[in-house]
Tab-separated table of C-alpha atoms and ligand atoms in Angstrom:
chain	number	residue	atom	x	y	z
J	1	MET	CA	-4.680	90.154	-50.678
J	2	SER	CA	-4.931	87.115	-52.977
J	3	GLU	CA	-8.272	85.799	-54.218
J	4	ALA	CA	-7.880	82.724	-51.989
J	5	LEU	CA	-7.566	84.890	-48.901
J	6	SER	CA	-10.553	87.093	-49.714
J	7	SER	CA	-12.933	84.261	-50.735
J	8	PRO	CA	-15.176	82.492	-48.162
J	9	PRO	CA	-13.355	79.762	-46.221
J	10	LEU	CA	-13.340	76.209	-47.554
J	11	LEU	CA	-13.951	74.897	-44.034
J	12	GLN	CA	-15.761	76.764	-41.278
J	13	VAL	CA	-16.145	75.064	-37.905
J	14	ASP	CA	-18.370	76.756	-35.316
J	15	ASP	CA	-18.828	75.884	-31.679
J	16	LEU	CA	-17.939	72.219	-32.205
J	17	ILE	CA	-18.613	70.052	-29.178
J	18	VAL	CA	-17.740	66.356	-29.008
J	19	ARG	CA	-18.421	64.308	-25.887
J	20	TYR	CA	-17.610	60.618	-25.588
J	21	PRO	CA	-19.720	58.631	-23.124
J	22	VAL	CA	-17.690	56.875	-20.456
J	23	LYS	CA	-18.742	53.360	-19.486
J	24	LYS	CA	-21.424	53.618	-16.831
J	25	SER	CA	-20.569	52.152	-13.444
J	26	LEU	CA	-23.347	50.662	-11.343
J	27	PHE	CA	-23.425	53.443	-8.733
J	28	LYS	CA	-22.461	56.502	-10.771
J	29	ALA	CA	-24.437	58.654	-13.204
J	30	ARG	CA	-23.214	58.485	-16.814
J	31	GLN	CA	-20.078	60.602	-17.326
J	32	HIS	CA	-18.626	62.084	-20.503
J	33	VAL	CA	-15.156	62.877	-21.804
J	34	HIS	CA	-15.349	66.529	-22.891
J	35	ALA	CA	-12.972	65.926	-25.796
J	36	VAL	CA	-13.867	69.054	-27.807
J	37	ASN	CA	-15.542	71.861	-25.965
J	38	GLY	CA	-16.721	74.643	-28.267
J	39	VAL	CA	-14.097	74.901	-30.990
J	40	SER	CA	-14.412	77.461	-33.815
J	41	PHE	CA	-11.978	78.098	-36.666
J	42	HIS	CA	-11.787	78.255	-40.434
J	43	VAL	CA	-9.393	77.066	-43.149
J	44	ARG	CA	-9.067	79.007	-46.385
J	45	ARG	CA	-8.350	77.587	-49.807
J	46	GLY	CA	-4.645	76.873	-50.272
J	47	GLU	CA	-3.969	77.450	-46.579
J	48	THR	CA	-2.295	75.260	-43.952
J	49	LEU	CA	-3.719	75.584	-40.458
J	50	ALA	CA	-1.749	73.710	-37.788
J	51	LEU	CA	-3.527	72.361	-34.726
J	52	VAL	CA	-1.174	71.961	-31.767
J	53	GLY	CA	-1.456	71.101	-28.080
J	54	GLU	CA	-0.535	68.435	-25.562
J	55	SER	CA	-1.619	64.827	-25.846
J	56	GLY	CA	-5.342	64.346	-25.164
J	57	CYS	CA	-6.373	67.966	-25.832
J	58	GLY	CA	-8.756	66.902	-28.631
J	59	LYS	CA	-6.800	67.427	-31.866
J	60	THR	CA	-7.579	64.037	-33.399
J	61	THR	CA	-11.217	64.327	-32.344
J	62	VAL	CA	-11.473	67.641	-34.234
J	63	GLY	CA	-9.904	65.993	-37.320
J	64	ARG	CA	-12.137	62.929	-37.119
J	65	SER	CA	-15.237	65.098	-36.667
J	66	ILE	CA	-14.390	67.008	-39.845
J	67	MET	CA	-14.045	63.633	-41.611
J	68	ARG	CA	-17.326	62.660	-39.922
J	69	LEU	CA	-15.656	59.556	-38.503
J	70	VAL	CA	-16.990	60.930	-35.208
J	71	ARG	CA	-20.460	62.433	-34.913
J	72	PRO	CA	-20.325	65.839	-33.185
J	73	SER	CA	-22.526	66.353	-30.113
J	74	SER	CA	-23.303	69.855	-31.431
J	75	GLY	CA	-21.932	72.688	-33.556
J	76	SER	CA	-21.537	73.119	-37.287
J	77	ILE	CA	-18.883	72.019	-39.805
J	78	ARG	CA	-19.425	73.855	-43.060
J	79	VAL	CA	-17.622	72.663	-46.174
J	80	ASP	CA	-18.073	75.125	-49.035
J	81	GLY	CA	-20.974	76.592	-47.036
J	82	ILE	CA	-22.844	73.287	-46.423
J	83	ASP	CA	-23.125	72.080	-42.838
J	84	ILE	CA	-22.020	68.425	-42.849
J	85	ALA	CA	-22.210	67.944	-39.068
J	86	SER	CA	-25.590	66.219	-39.168
J	87	LEU	CA	-25.826	64.866	-42.750
J	88	SER	CA	-26.761	61.206	-43.221
J	89	ARG	CA	-24.239	58.722	-44.720
J	90	ARG	CA	-25.783	59.054	-48.181
J	91	GLU	CA	-25.968	62.851	-48.069
J	92	LEU	CA	-22.333	62.936	-46.928
J	93	LYS	CA	-20.876	61.096	-49.912
J	94	PRO	CA	-20.105	64.119	-52.167
J	95	TYR	CA	-18.471	65.924	-49.223
J	96	ARG	CA	-16.376	62.906	-48.228
J	97	ARG	CA	-14.574	63.314	-51.524
J	98	LYS	CA	-13.612	66.891	-50.686
J	99	ILE	CA	-11.868	65.992	-47.426
J	100	GLN	CA	-9.339	63.204	-47.043
J	101	MET	CA	-7.192	62.154	-44.125
J	102	VAL	CA	-3.549	61.107	-43.869
J	103	PHE	CA	-2.695	59.260	-40.673
J	104	GLN	CA	0.296	59.146	-38.335
J	105	ASP	CA	1.011	55.462	-38.883
J	106	PRO	CA	0.768	54.724	-42.600
J	107	TYR	CA	1.330	51.011	-41.941
J	108	ALA	CA	-1.722	50.723	-39.702
J	109	SER	CA	-3.890	52.740	-42.084
J	110	LEU	CA	-3.056	50.720	-45.238
J	111	ASN	CA	-4.629	47.314	-45.810
J	112	PRO	CA	-1.691	44.845	-45.649
J	113	ARG	CA	-3.469	42.461	-48.055
J	114	MET	CA	-3.822	45.029	-50.833
J	115	THR	CA	-1.153	46.088	-53.328
J	116	ALA	CA	-0.288	49.768	-53.805
J	117	GLY	CA	-2.331	49.737	-57.018
J	118	GLN	CA	-5.383	48.330	-55.242
J	119	ILE	CA	-4.994	50.779	-52.329
J	120	ILE	CA	-5.023	53.799	-54.646
J	121	GLY	CA	-7.618	52.215	-56.949
J	122	GLU	CA	-10.131	51.610	-54.146
J	123	PRO	CA	-11.246	55.247	-53.688
J	124	LEU	CA	-11.288	55.689	-57.486
J	125	GLY	CA	-13.832	52.834	-57.584
J	126	ASN	CA	-15.807	53.999	-54.536
J	127	PHE	CA	-16.348	57.397	-56.096
J	128	ASP	CA	-16.741	56.034	-59.624
J	129	ILE	CA	-13.959	58.259	-60.960
J	130	VAL	CA	-12.164	56.328	-63.760
J	131	HIS	CA	-12.558	52.853	-65.246
J	132	GLY	CA	-10.611	50.185	-67.183
J	133	ALA	CA	-7.194	51.002	-68.604
J	134	ASP	CA	-7.647	54.660	-67.673
J	135	ARG	CA	-7.751	53.656	-64.035
J	136	GLU	CA	-4.309	52.010	-64.161
J	137	ASN	CA	-2.843	55.061	-65.917
J	138	ARG	CA	-4.393	57.274	-63.259
J	139	ILE	CA	-2.926	55.129	-60.461
J	140	ILE	CA	0.539	55.253	-62.047
J	141	ALA	CA	0.256	59.036	-62.446
J	142	LEU	CA	-0.651	59.323	-58.744
J	143	LEU	CA	2.290	57.114	-57.726
J	144	GLU	CA	4.608	59.328	-59.763
J	145	LYS	CA	3.040	62.473	-58.322
J	146	VAL	CA	4.146	61.410	-54.822
J	147	GLY	CA	7.638	60.301	-55.887
J	148	LEU	CA	6.925	56.578	-56.378
J	149	SER	CA	6.753	54.780	-59.739
J	150	ARG	CA	4.955	52.100	-61.766
J	151	THR	CA	7.426	49.532	-60.355
J	152	HIS	CA	5.627	49.954	-56.987
J	153	LEU	CA	2.204	49.116	-58.432
J	154	HIS	CA	2.129	45.457	-57.337
J	155	ARG	CA	3.982	45.790	-54.046
J	156	TYR	CA	2.340	45.283	-50.652
J	157	PRO	CA	2.661	47.855	-47.810
J	158	HIS	CA	5.282	45.766	-45.926
J	159	GLU	CA	7.537	45.998	-48.996
J	160	PHE	CA	7.783	49.815	-48.650
J	161	SER	CA	9.909	51.937	-46.309
J	162	GLY	CA	8.120	54.179	-43.759
J	163	GLY	CA	8.524	57.263	-45.955
J	164	GLN	CA	7.323	55.404	-49.056
J	165	ARG	CA	4.287	54.131	-47.143
J	166	GLN	CA	3.418	57.692	-46.161
J	167	ARG	CA	3.765	58.694	-49.837
J	168	LEU	CA	1.349	55.889	-50.665
J	169	GLY	CA	-1.104	57.184	-48.028
J	170	ILE	CA	-0.857	60.640	-49.599
J	171	ALA	CA	-1.445	59.197	-53.106
J	172	ARG	CA	-4.577	57.429	-51.841
J	173	ALA	CA	-5.830	60.692	-50.328
J	174	LEU	CA	-5.089	62.587	-53.570
J	175	ALA	CA	-6.888	60.020	-55.752
J	176	VAL	CA	-10.319	61.600	-55.241
J	177	GLU	CA	-9.027	65.157	-55.864
J	178	PRO	CA	-9.825	66.531	-52.408
J	179	SER	CA	-9.842	70.209	-51.486
J	180	LEU	CA	-8.717	69.643	-47.885
J	181	ILE	CA	-6.376	67.079	-46.372
J	182	VAL	CA	-6.501	66.484	-42.640
J	183	GLY	CA	-3.052	65.247	-41.612
J	184	ASP	CA	-3.089	63.649	-38.160
J	185	GLU	CA	0.586	63.816	-37.208
J	186	PRO	CA	1.597	62.494	-40.634
J	187	LEU	CA	5.316	63.056	-39.940
J	188	SER	CA	5.617	61.771	-36.377
J	189	ALA	CA	6.523	58.181	-37.270
J	190	LEU	CA	9.222	59.206	-39.783
J	191	ASP	CA	12.971	59.903	-39.513
J	192	VAL	CA	13.939	63.576	-39.631
J	193	SER	CA	15.413	63.334	-43.156
J	194	VAL	CA	12.288	61.552	-44.441
J	195	GLN	CA	10.096	64.140	-42.675
J	196	ALA	CA	11.815	66.856	-44.715
J	197	GLN	CA	11.038	65.006	-47.952
J	198	ILE	CA	7.357	64.610	-47.028
J	199	VAL	CA	7.150	68.300	-46.013
J	200	ASN	CA	8.532	69.213	-49.461
J	201	LEU	CA	6.047	66.877	-51.137
J	202	LEU	CA	3.071	68.348	-49.222
J	203	ASP	CA	4.263	71.843	-50.047
J	204	HIS	CA	4.650	70.992	-53.717
J	205	LEU	CA	1.159	69.421	-53.869
J	206	GLN	CA	-0.335	72.482	-52.187
J	207	GLN	CA	1.245	74.754	-54.798
J	208	GLU	CA	0.108	72.539	-57.671
J	209	TYR	CA	-3.471	71.805	-56.591
J	210	GLY	CA	-4.236	74.712	-54.255
J	211	LEU	CA	-4.869	72.147	-51.486
J	212	SER	CA	-5.747	73.172	-47.945
J	213	TYR	CA	-4.287	71.313	-44.984
J	214	LEU	CA	-5.425	70.935	-41.414
J	215	PHE	CA	-2.117	69.772	-39.990
J	216	ILE	CA	-2.244	68.167	-36.547
J	217	ALA	CA	1.228	68.133	-35.053
J	218	HIS	CA	3.416	67.990	-31.968
J	219	ASP	CA	6.649	69.206	-33.505
J	220	LEU	CA	6.569	73.006	-33.277
J	221	ALA	CA	9.650	73.393	-35.478
J	222	VAL	CA	7.811	71.654	-38.342
J	223	VAL	CA	4.653	73.671	-37.615
J	224	GLN	CA	6.633	76.889	-37.878
J	225	GLN	CA	8.038	75.757	-41.202
J	226	ILE	CA	4.883	74.602	-42.953
J	227	SER	CA	1.798	76.367	-41.588
J	228	HIS	CA	0.283	79.723	-42.484
J	229	ARG	CA	-1.670	79.902	-39.233
J	230	VAL	CA	-1.589	78.015	-35.939
J	231	ALA	CA	-4.419	77.106	-33.545
J	232	VAL	CA	-3.372	76.151	-30.017
J	233	MET	CA	-5.691	73.755	-28.163
J	234	TYR	CA	-5.922	73.136	-24.441
J	235	LEU	CA	-8.348	70.634	-22.951
J	236	GLY	CA	-10.875	70.744	-25.766
J	237	ARG	CA	-10.705	74.474	-26.541
J	238	ILE	CA	-8.723	76.722	-28.847
J	239	VAL	CA	-6.947	79.162	-26.554
J	240	GLU	CA	-5.012	81.052	-29.255
J	241	ILE	CA	-5.059	81.282	-33.037
J	242	GLY	CA	-3.208	83.499	-35.461
J	243	GLU	CA	-0.640	83.826	-38.215
J	244	THR	CA	2.310	81.489	-37.601
J	245	ALA	CA	4.889	84.291	-37.475
J	246	ASP	CA	2.794	86.239	-34.918
J	247	ILE	CA	2.256	83.224	-32.691
J	248	PHE	CA	5.950	82.302	-32.650
J	249	ARG	CA	7.191	85.899	-32.330
J	250	SER	CA	4.686	87.115	-29.743
J	251	PRO	CA	2.538	84.389	-28.183
J	252	ILE	CA	-0.231	85.834	-25.988
J	253	HIS	CA	-1.794	83.014	-23.999
J	254	PRO	CA	0.308	81.782	-21.037
J	255	TYR	CA	-0.205	78.202	-22.296
J	256	THR	CA	1.181	79.043	-25.760
J	257	GLN	CA	4.092	80.851	-24.114
J	258	ALA	CA	4.859	77.780	-22.017
J	259	LEU	CA	4.543	75.433	-25.016
J	260	LEU	CA	6.989	77.545	-26.993
J	261	ALA	CA	9.310	77.750	-24.000
J	262	ALA	CA	9.745	73.976	-24.311
J	263	VAL	CA	11.281	74.450	-27.783
J	264	PRO	CA	15.105	74.690	-27.437
J	265	LEU	CA	16.542	78.145	-28.142
J	266	PRO	CA	19.101	78.319	-30.975
J	267	ASP	CA	21.451	80.274	-28.662
J	268	PRO	CA	22.006	78.259	-25.422
J	269	ARG	CA	23.302	81.402	-23.593
J	270	LYS	CA	19.842	82.983	-23.867
J	271	ARG	CA	17.283	82.394	-21.122
J	272	ARG	CA	13.525	82.571	-21.293
J	273	ILE	CA	11.312	84.516	-18.906
J	274	ILE	CA	8.454	81.998	-19.068
J	275	GLU	CA	9.103	78.521	-17.722
J	276	PRO	CA	8.106	75.453	-19.759
J	277	LEU	CA	4.904	73.651	-18.766
J	278	ARG	CA	4.680	71.889	-15.436
J	279	GLY	CA	2.128	69.433	-14.083
J	280	GLU	CA	-0.311	67.111	-15.763
J	281	VAL	CA	-3.221	67.909	-18.060
J	282	PRO	CA	-6.404	67.680	-15.914
J	283	SER	CA	-9.017	65.025	-16.702
J	284	PRO	CA	-11.349	65.949	-19.566
J	285	ILE	CA	-14.104	64.050	-17.701
J	286	ALA	CA	-14.232	66.811	-15.082
J	287	PRO	CA	-12.393	69.820	-16.566
J	288	PRO	CA	-11.424	72.606	-14.114
J	289	SER	CA	-13.915	75.449	-13.610
J	290	GLY	CA	-13.422	78.840	-15.281
J	291	CYS	CA	-10.261	78.863	-17.397
J	292	ALA	CA	-9.298	75.188	-17.741
J	293	PHE	CA	-5.605	76.168	-17.659
J	294	HIS	CA	-5.830	77.833	-14.206
J	295	PRO	CA	-4.382	74.936	-12.119
J	296	ARG	CA	-1.135	75.176	-14.147
J	297	CYS	CA	-1.026	78.915	-14.831
J	298	ALA	CA	1.464	81.150	-13.003
J	299	LEU	CA	-0.727	84.199	-13.699
J	300	ALA	CA	-4.036	82.690	-12.471
J	301	GLU	CA	-6.190	84.887	-10.253
J	302	ASP	CA	-9.616	84.444	-8.606
J	303	ARG	CA	-11.586	85.339	-11.684
J	304	CYS	CA	-9.780	82.625	-13.679
J	305	ARG	CA	-11.158	79.975	-11.344
J	306	ARG	CA	-14.726	81.240	-11.689
J	307	GLU	CA	-15.187	82.468	-15.251
J	308	ALA	CA	-14.123	81.044	-18.627
J	309	PRO	CA	-12.319	83.745	-20.651
J	310	GLN	CA	-13.823	84.746	-23.998
J	311	VAL	CA	-11.753	84.719	-27.166
J	312	GLN	CA	-10.818	88.207	-28.297
J	313	GLU	CA	-8.650	89.787	-30.946
J	314	PHE	CA	-5.299	91.096	-29.700
J	315	ARG	CA	-3.785	92.087	-33.011
J	316	SER	CA	-5.211	91.888	-36.491
J	317	GLY	CA	-6.070	88.198	-37.039
J	318	HIS	CA	-4.466	87.114	-33.739
J	319	PHE	CA	-6.982	85.865	-31.128
J	320	ALA	CA	-6.571	84.487	-27.616
J	321	ALA	CA	-8.675	83.728	-24.526
J	322	CYS	CA	-7.117	84.999	-21.294
J	323	HIS	CA	-8.536	87.331	-18.615
J	324	VAL	CA	-5.174	88.688	-17.511
J	325	MET	CA	-3.747	89.333	-20.974
J	326	ALA	CA	-7.091	90.853	-22.051
J	327	ARG	CA	-6.790	93.616	-19.412
J	328	ASN	CA	-3.983	95.211	-21.390
J	329	ASN	CA	-5.447	94.490	-24.800
J	330	GLU	CA	-5.345	97.852	-26.511
J	331	TYR	CA	-6.467	96.374	-29.830
J	332	ALA	CA	-9.875	95.305	-28.428
J	333	ALA	CA	-10.361	98.801	-26.986
J	334	ARG	CA	-9.936	100.406	-30.405
J	335	PRO	CA	-13.313	101.210	-32.009
J	336	SER	CA	-11.989	100.164	-35.432
J	337	SER	CA	-11.354	96.587	-34.210
J	338	ARG	CA	-15.104	95.977	-34.184
J	339	GLU	CA	-15.157	96.565	-37.932
J	340	HIS	CA	-12.878	93.534	-38.384
J	341	GLY	CA	-15.858	91.391	-37.406
J	342	PHE	CA	-14.267	89.779	-34.368
J	343	ALA	CA	-16.816	88.221	-32.121
J	344	ARG	CA	-17.022	89.271	-28.505
J	345	SER	CA	-19.176	86.189	-27.930
J	346	GLY	CA	-16.071	84.039	-27.859
J	347	LYS	CA	-16.245	82.722	-31.423
J	348	ILE	CA	-13.284	83.266	-33.659
J	349	ALA	CA	-14.547	85.221	-36.625
J	350	ASN	CA	-13.121	85.218	-40.119
J	351	SER	CA	-10.257	87.579	-40.418
X	1	ATP	N1	-13.484	56.848	-28.697
X	1	ATP	C1	-13.245	57.466	-27.554
X	1	ATP	N2	-13.961	57.169	-26.422
X	1	ATP	C2	-13.719	57.817	-25.254
X	1	ATP	N3	-12.791	58.783	-25.095
X	1	ATP	C3	-12.062	59.104	-26.173
X	1	ATP	C4	-12.231	58.473	-27.448
X	1	ATP	N4	-11.343	59.015	-28.335
X	1	ATP	C5	-10.646	59.950	-27.645
X	1	ATP	N5	-11.069	59.995	-26.352
X	1	ATP	C6	-10.594	60.920	-25.304
X	1	ATP	O1	-10.842	62.238	-25.769
X	1	ATP	C7	-9.776	63.102	-25.405
X	1	ATP	C8	-9.202	63.738	-26.678
X	1	ATP	O2	-8.573	62.695	-27.432
X	1	ATP	P1	-7.841	62.969	-28.824
X	1	ATP	O3	-7.421	61.660	-29.363
X	1	ATP	O4	-8.728	63.813	-29.664
X	1	ATP	O5	-6.586	63.831	-28.351
X	1	ATP	P2	-5.270	64.283	-29.148
X	1	ATP	O6	-5.084	65.745	-28.889
X	1	ATP	O7	-5.349	63.849	-30.556
X	1	ATP	O8	-4.124	63.475	-28.378
X	1	ATP	P3	-2.730	62.872	-28.958
X	1	ATP	O9	-1.815	64.067	-29.143
X	1	ATP	O10	-2.266	61.955	-27.863
X	1	ATP	O11	-3.021	62.148	-30.238
X	1	ATP	C9	-8.765	62.254	-24.637
X	1	ATP	O12	-9.028	62.409	-23.266
X	1	ATP	C10	-9.091	60.842	-25.083
X	1	ATP	O13	-8.772	59.908	-24.075
X	2	SF4	S1	-7.388	83.232	-17.916
X	2	SF4	FE1	-6.199	83.197	-16.038
X	2	SF4	S2	-5.673	81.039	-15.729
X	2	SF4	FE2	-6.347	81.263	-17.817
X	2	SF4	S3	-4.494	81.556	-18.976
X	2	SF4	FE3	-5.261	83.591	-18.493
X	2	SF4	S4	-4.265	84.150	-16.561
X	2	SF4	FE4	-3.974	81.949	-16.819
X	3	MG	MG1	-4.225	62.521	-31.716
């Protein structure tokens, strides 16, 4: 096991809850969107953790909470061991530098009135990193690092292609030498060929700087290609998490199985046993009782409607939350599994 894998995680999120208040109507009590409902996971140094799930399941809210663009209702977000969930703006500043975000739509996230040089220079100034002529050299070095050049220094965002704009967004994130980059669907707005170039760039930067990524994505083929581990979210909760190869080879949770069933098989003559997902995601204002997936689950039984399943370890480092699958979980029954430190309380422990 490498040093990175054995050291404490760079990011440790525990029991994160985020509720958004819904506008109060005259006759109703105040309601909340249960956007994130008790999420726990960690990201190690140099690791890519993908966060997947249907639209509205809370992926962006998790990312924005880690950036502290959203204030969590409760739970902890430890960065290098320090809980940033409730730090004030001033106390947050040194931690803001460690985590940067790259957004889905680079055009919307870049100031159209600033040149590329000013866009990359802004965080260098905010964090008082380099000054004078050194700053321009640093900006040019960052442009080159992401495959752009000094000729782009004075161009405005509308003078770049989509892929170049995303490179610029990555250069801005890199400027403050972060440890973790939260990518909120950073490839979704790009053509497939450009996606491949950005995947290569992210991979290269990870190798060079030992960066960690929390990669929020819809495209499971890309997730399979770039992530070390995958966390599957459903209606504000992580229902399965594990090594990418394990999740794709042997998904446990019926929701993960259905998500993967939606990915086309390379051999069209093959058929799947599990059907792709049917029905709509229920409202996060009033999530279903028990297991939130029960209205859409072919395996649901009475207990699923009454009781929320706890997360448990099914194989080494592979966790899921499902009553029915848990009945045949031989791994949890093994006495040695307790020594791995998995939490029966429903939290996903460090593996
Ligand atoms: N500022 C907000 N105020 C109220 N509700 C919000 C707010 N932001 C998000 N939500 C709601 O919280 C839930 C989770 O939203 P979020 O954007 O985190 O989902 P997501 O998984 O990123 O979805 P997508 O894949 O469509 O980007 C959704 O029901 C959404 O409507
Ligand atoms: S707990 Fe029940 S409803 Fe939920 S995924 Fe498992 S079988 Fe389906
Ligand atoms: Mg989102």
